[in-house]
Amino acid sequence: MENDCIFCNIASGKTGADLLFEDETLVVFKDIKPHAPTHLLIVPKKHIRSVNDLTAEDQGIIGHMIMVAKEAAKRESVNESGYKLLFNVERGGGQVIFHLHLHLLGGWER
Ligand code: 5GP
Ligand code: ZN
């Protein structure tokens, strides 16, 4: 946990967010500035800077993030119309929050 990290603070409940799901490993909440009709963020509670910083011991977290994203897509009813799962990696890859997160984007007309 890093005190000045916005996603650490959301994951620990210090900063409010519209949490849709939480378990011992991660939280899911709506993106504050959505880029799609449905735009969720799947965020591990562990502070990991980016995909570049993943280690072998984080494999379970990544697998779990994707499984939770799949279930969130179903709950948001975008699973059949389709969606994107996206990691922005470092500045050149569009990352602006340096705490690992998976974007779930969907809800466009088919
Ligand atoms: P990145 O570009 O780092 O992959 O994406 C960061 C995302 O986090 C952006 O889509 C941005 O809108 C979202 N975001 C930034 N700060 C907050 C916040 O305080 N609350 C929520 N819910 N989303 C945020
Ligand atoms: Zn963090």
mmCIF file of C-alpha atoms and ligand atoms in Angstrom:
data_model
loop_
_atom_site.group_PDB
_atom_site.id
_atom_site.type_symbol
_atom_site.label_atom_id
_atom_site.label_comp_id
_atom_site.label_asym_id
_atom_site.label_seq_id
_atom_site.Cartn_x
_atom_site.Cartn_y
_atom_site.Cartn_z
ATOM 1 C CA MET A 1 0.000 0.000 0.000
ATOM 2 C CA GLU A 2 1.373 3.394 -1.025
ATOM 3 C CA ASN A 3 -0.178 6.380 0.741
ATOM 4 C CA ASP A 4 -0.031 8.704 -2.241
ATOM 5 C CA CYS A 5 -1.438 6.161 -4.710
ATOM 6 C CA ILE A 6 -5.045 6.878 -5.648
ATOM 7 C CA PHE A 7 -5.843 3.227 -6.457
ATOM 8 C CA CYS A 8 -4.268 1.985 -3.187
ATOM 9 C CA ASN A 9 -6.492 4.471 -1.400
ATOM 10 C CA ILE A 10 -9.613 3.348 -3.279
ATOM 11 C CA ALA A 11 -8.756 -0.341 -2.755
ATOM 12 C CA SER A 12 -8.319 0.188 0.998
ATOM 13 C CA GLY A 13 -11.504 2.250 1.302
ATOM 14 C CA LYS A 14 -9.650 5.441 2.272
ATOM 15 C CA THR A 15 -10.956 7.193 -0.841
ATOM 16 C CA GLY A 16 -14.520 6.709 -1.983
ATOM 17 C CA ALA A 17 -15.416 5.050 -5.274
ATOM 18 C CA ASP A 18 -18.444 3.362 -6.737
ATOM 19 C CA LEU A 19 -17.343 -0.191 -5.854
ATOM 20 C CA LEU A 20 -19.171 -2.856 -7.841
ATOM 21 C CA PHE A 21 -17.255 -5.813 -6.461
ATOM 22 C CA GLU A 22 -14.633 -6.536 -3.832
ATOM 23 C CA ASP A 23 -12.849 -9.609 -2.572
ATOM 24 C CA GLU A 24 -9.601 -10.240 -0.705
ATOM 25 C CA THR A 25 -7.512 -9.721 -3.856
ATOM 26 C CA LEU A 26 -9.109 -6.908 -5.837
ATOM 27 C CA VAL A 27 -11.784 -4.280 -6.298
ATOM 28 C CA VAL A 28 -13.911 -3.354 -9.313
ATOM 29 C CA PHE A 29 -15.250 0.163 -9.796
ATOM 30 C CA LYS A 30 -16.473 2.505 -12.519
ATOM 31 C CA ASP A 31 -13.959 4.665 -14.321
ATOM 32 C CA ILE A 32 -14.471 8.312 -13.334
ATOM 33 C CA LYS A 33 -14.075 9.460 -16.958
ATOM 34 C CA PRO A 34 -15.586 6.655 -19.019
ATOM 35 C CA HIS A 35 -14.347 6.005 -22.552
ATOM 36 C CA ALA A 36 -17.232 3.650 -23.330
ATOM 37 C CA PRO A 37 -20.867 3.232 -22.207
ATOM 38 C CA THR A 38 -19.546 0.609 -19.762
ATOM 39 C CA HIS A 39 -16.056 1.321 -18.435
ATOM 40 C CA LEU A 40 -14.915 -0.567 -15.352
ATOM 41 C CA LEU A 41 -11.522 -0.869 -13.729
ATOM 42 C CA ILE A 42 -10.355 -4.133 -12.169
ATOM 43 C CA VAL A 43 -7.716 -3.198 -9.610
ATOM 44 C CA PRO A 44 -5.630 -5.523 -7.420
ATOM 45 C CA LYS A 45 -5.238 -4.509 -3.775
ATOM 46 C CA LYS A 46 -1.508 -5.186 -4.035
ATOM 47 C CA HIS A 47 0.414 -2.161 -5.300
ATOM 48 C CA ILE A 48 2.074 -3.220 -8.554
ATOM 49 C CA ARG A 49 3.266 -0.350 -10.765
ATOM 50 C CA SER A 50 2.528 -1.841 -14.191
ATOM 51 C CA VAL A 51 2.551 -5.064 -16.209
ATOM 52 C CA ASN A 52 6.340 -4.590 -16.416
ATOM 53 C CA ASP A 53 6.583 -5.145 -12.665
ATOM 54 C CA LEU A 54 4.681 -8.428 -12.534
ATOM 55 C CA THR A 55 6.566 -11.348 -11.039
ATOM 56 C CA ALA A 56 5.867 -15.074 -11.126
ATOM 57 C CA GLU A 57 4.107 -14.787 -7.773
ATOM 58 C CA ASP A 58 1.566 -12.374 -9.324
ATOM 59 C CA GLN A 59 0.301 -14.935 -11.851
ATOM 60 C CA GLY A 60 -2.657 -15.800 -9.658
ATOM 61 C CA ILE A 61 -3.646 -12.132 -9.365
ATOM 62 C CA ILE A 62 -3.630 -11.640 -13.136
ATOM 63 C CA GLY A 63 -5.624 -14.816 -13.723
ATOM 64 C CA HIS A 64 -8.128 -13.769 -11.086
ATOM 65 C CA MET A 65 -8.447 -10.249 -12.580
ATOM 66 C CA ILE A 66 -9.447 -11.726 -15.930
ATOM 67 C CA MET A 67 -11.935 -14.154 -14.380
ATOM 68 C CA VAL A 68 -13.506 -11.311 -12.369
ATOM 69 C CA ALA A 69 -13.617 -9.140 -15.513
ATOM 70 C CA LYS A 70 -15.491 -11.913 -17.308
ATOM 71 C CA GLU A 71 -18.065 -12.071 -14.503
ATOM 72 C CA ALA A 72 -18.347 -8.252 -14.377
ATOM 73 C CA ALA A 73 -19.028 -8.187 -18.126
ATOM 74 C CA LYS A 74 -21.855 -10.638 -17.548
ATOM 75 C CA ARG A 75 -23.309 -8.601 -14.681
ATOM 76 C CA GLU A 76 -23.158 -5.440 -16.818
ATOM 77 C CA SER A 77 -24.824 -7.339 -19.702
ATOM 78 C CA VAL A 78 -22.049 -6.588 -22.175
ATOM 79 C CA ASN A 79 -20.778 -10.165 -22.396
ATOM 80 C CA GLU A 80 -22.784 -11.111 -25.453
ATOM 81 C CA SER A 81 -22.440 -7.824 -27.345
ATOM 82 C CA GLY A 82 -18.715 -7.883 -26.580
ATOM 83 C CA TYR A 83 -16.064 -5.886 -24.778
ATOM 84 C CA LYS A 84 -12.382 -5.073 -24.615
ATOM 85 C CA LEU A 85 -9.952 -5.903 -21.806
ATOM 86 C CA LEU A 86 -6.997 -3.548 -21.821
ATOM 87 C CA PHE A 87 -3.784 -2.926 -19.917
ATOM 88 C CA ASN A 88 -2.051 0.374 -20.669
ATOM 89 C CA VAL A 89 1.640 -0.131 -19.911
ATOM 90 C CA GLU A 90 3.815 2.836 -18.924
ATOM 91 C CA ARG A 91 3.545 6.351 -20.345
ATOM 92 C CA GLY A 92 3.994 5.458 -24.007
ATOM 93 C CA GLY A 93 1.245 2.872 -23.619
ATOM 94 C CA GLY A 94 -1.164 5.453 -22.205
ATOM 95 C CA GLN A 95 -0.811 4.564 -18.520
ATOM 96 C CA VAL A 96 -1.384 7.567 -16.245
ATOM 97 C CA ILE A 97 -2.136 5.800 -12.946
ATOM 98 C CA PHE A 98 0.877 3.747 -11.935
ATOM 99 C CA HIS A 99 -0.989 1.061 -10.038
ATOM 100 C CA LEU A 100 -1.854 -1.960 -12.168
ATOM 101 C CA HIS A 101 -5.405 -1.995 -13.514
ATOM 102 C CA LEU A 102 -7.388 -3.788 -16.186
ATOM 103 C CA HIS A 103 -9.884 -1.731 -18.201
ATOM 104 C CA LEU A 104 -13.188 -3.367 -19.185
ATOM 105 C CA LEU A 105 -14.767 -1.369 -22.019
ATOM 106 C CA GLY A 106 -18.036 -2.218 -23.703
ATOM 107 C CA GLY A 107 -21.685 -1.418 -24.194
ATOM 108 C CA TRP A 108 -21.468 -0.033 -27.712
ATOM 109 C CA GLU A 109 -24.215 -0.866 -30.144
ATOM 110 C CA ARG A 110 -23.610 -4.133 -31.893
HETATM 111 P P1 5GP B 1 -4.655 4.492 -17.397
HETATM 112 O O1 5GP B 1 -4.576 5.521 -18.492
HETATM 113 O O2 5GP B 1 -3.639 4.718 -16.298
HETATM 114 O O3 5GP B 1 -4.625 3.088 -17.943
HETATM 115 O O4 5GP B 1 -6.092 4.637 -16.799
HETATM 116 C C1 5GP B 1 -6.392 5.261 -15.595
HETATM 117 C C2 5GP B 1 -7.895 5.389 -15.542
HETATM 118 O O5 5GP B 1 -8.257 5.701 -14.223
HETATM 119 C C3 5GP B 1 -8.455 6.513 -16.446
HETATM 120 O O6 5GP B 1 -9.386 5.955 -17.366
HETATM 121 C C4 5GP B 1 -9.097 7.485 -15.455
HETATM 122 O O7 5GP B 1 -10.287 8.047 -15.945
HETATM 123 C C5 5GP B 1 -9.339 6.610 -14.224
HETATM 124 N N1 5GP B 1 -9.265 7.321 -12.962
HETATM 125 C C6 5GP B 1 -8.300 8.192 -12.566
HETATM 126 N N2 5GP B 1 -8.509 8.629 -11.317
HETATM 127 C C7 5GP B 1 -9.667 8.041 -10.899
HETATM 128 C C8 5GP B 1 -10.410 8.121 -9.696
HETATM 129 O O8 5GP B 1 -10.072 8.826 -8.731
HETATM 130 N N3 5GP B 1 -11.558 7.376 -9.615
HETATM 131 C C9 5GP B 1 -11.961 6.576 -10.648
HETATM 132 N N4 5GP B 1 -13.085 5.887 -10.471
HETATM 133 N N5 5GP B 1 -11.281 6.478 -11.816
HETATM 134 C C10 5GP B 1 -10.145 7.203 -11.941
HETATM 135 ZN ZN ZN B 2 -1.145 1.669 -5.458
#
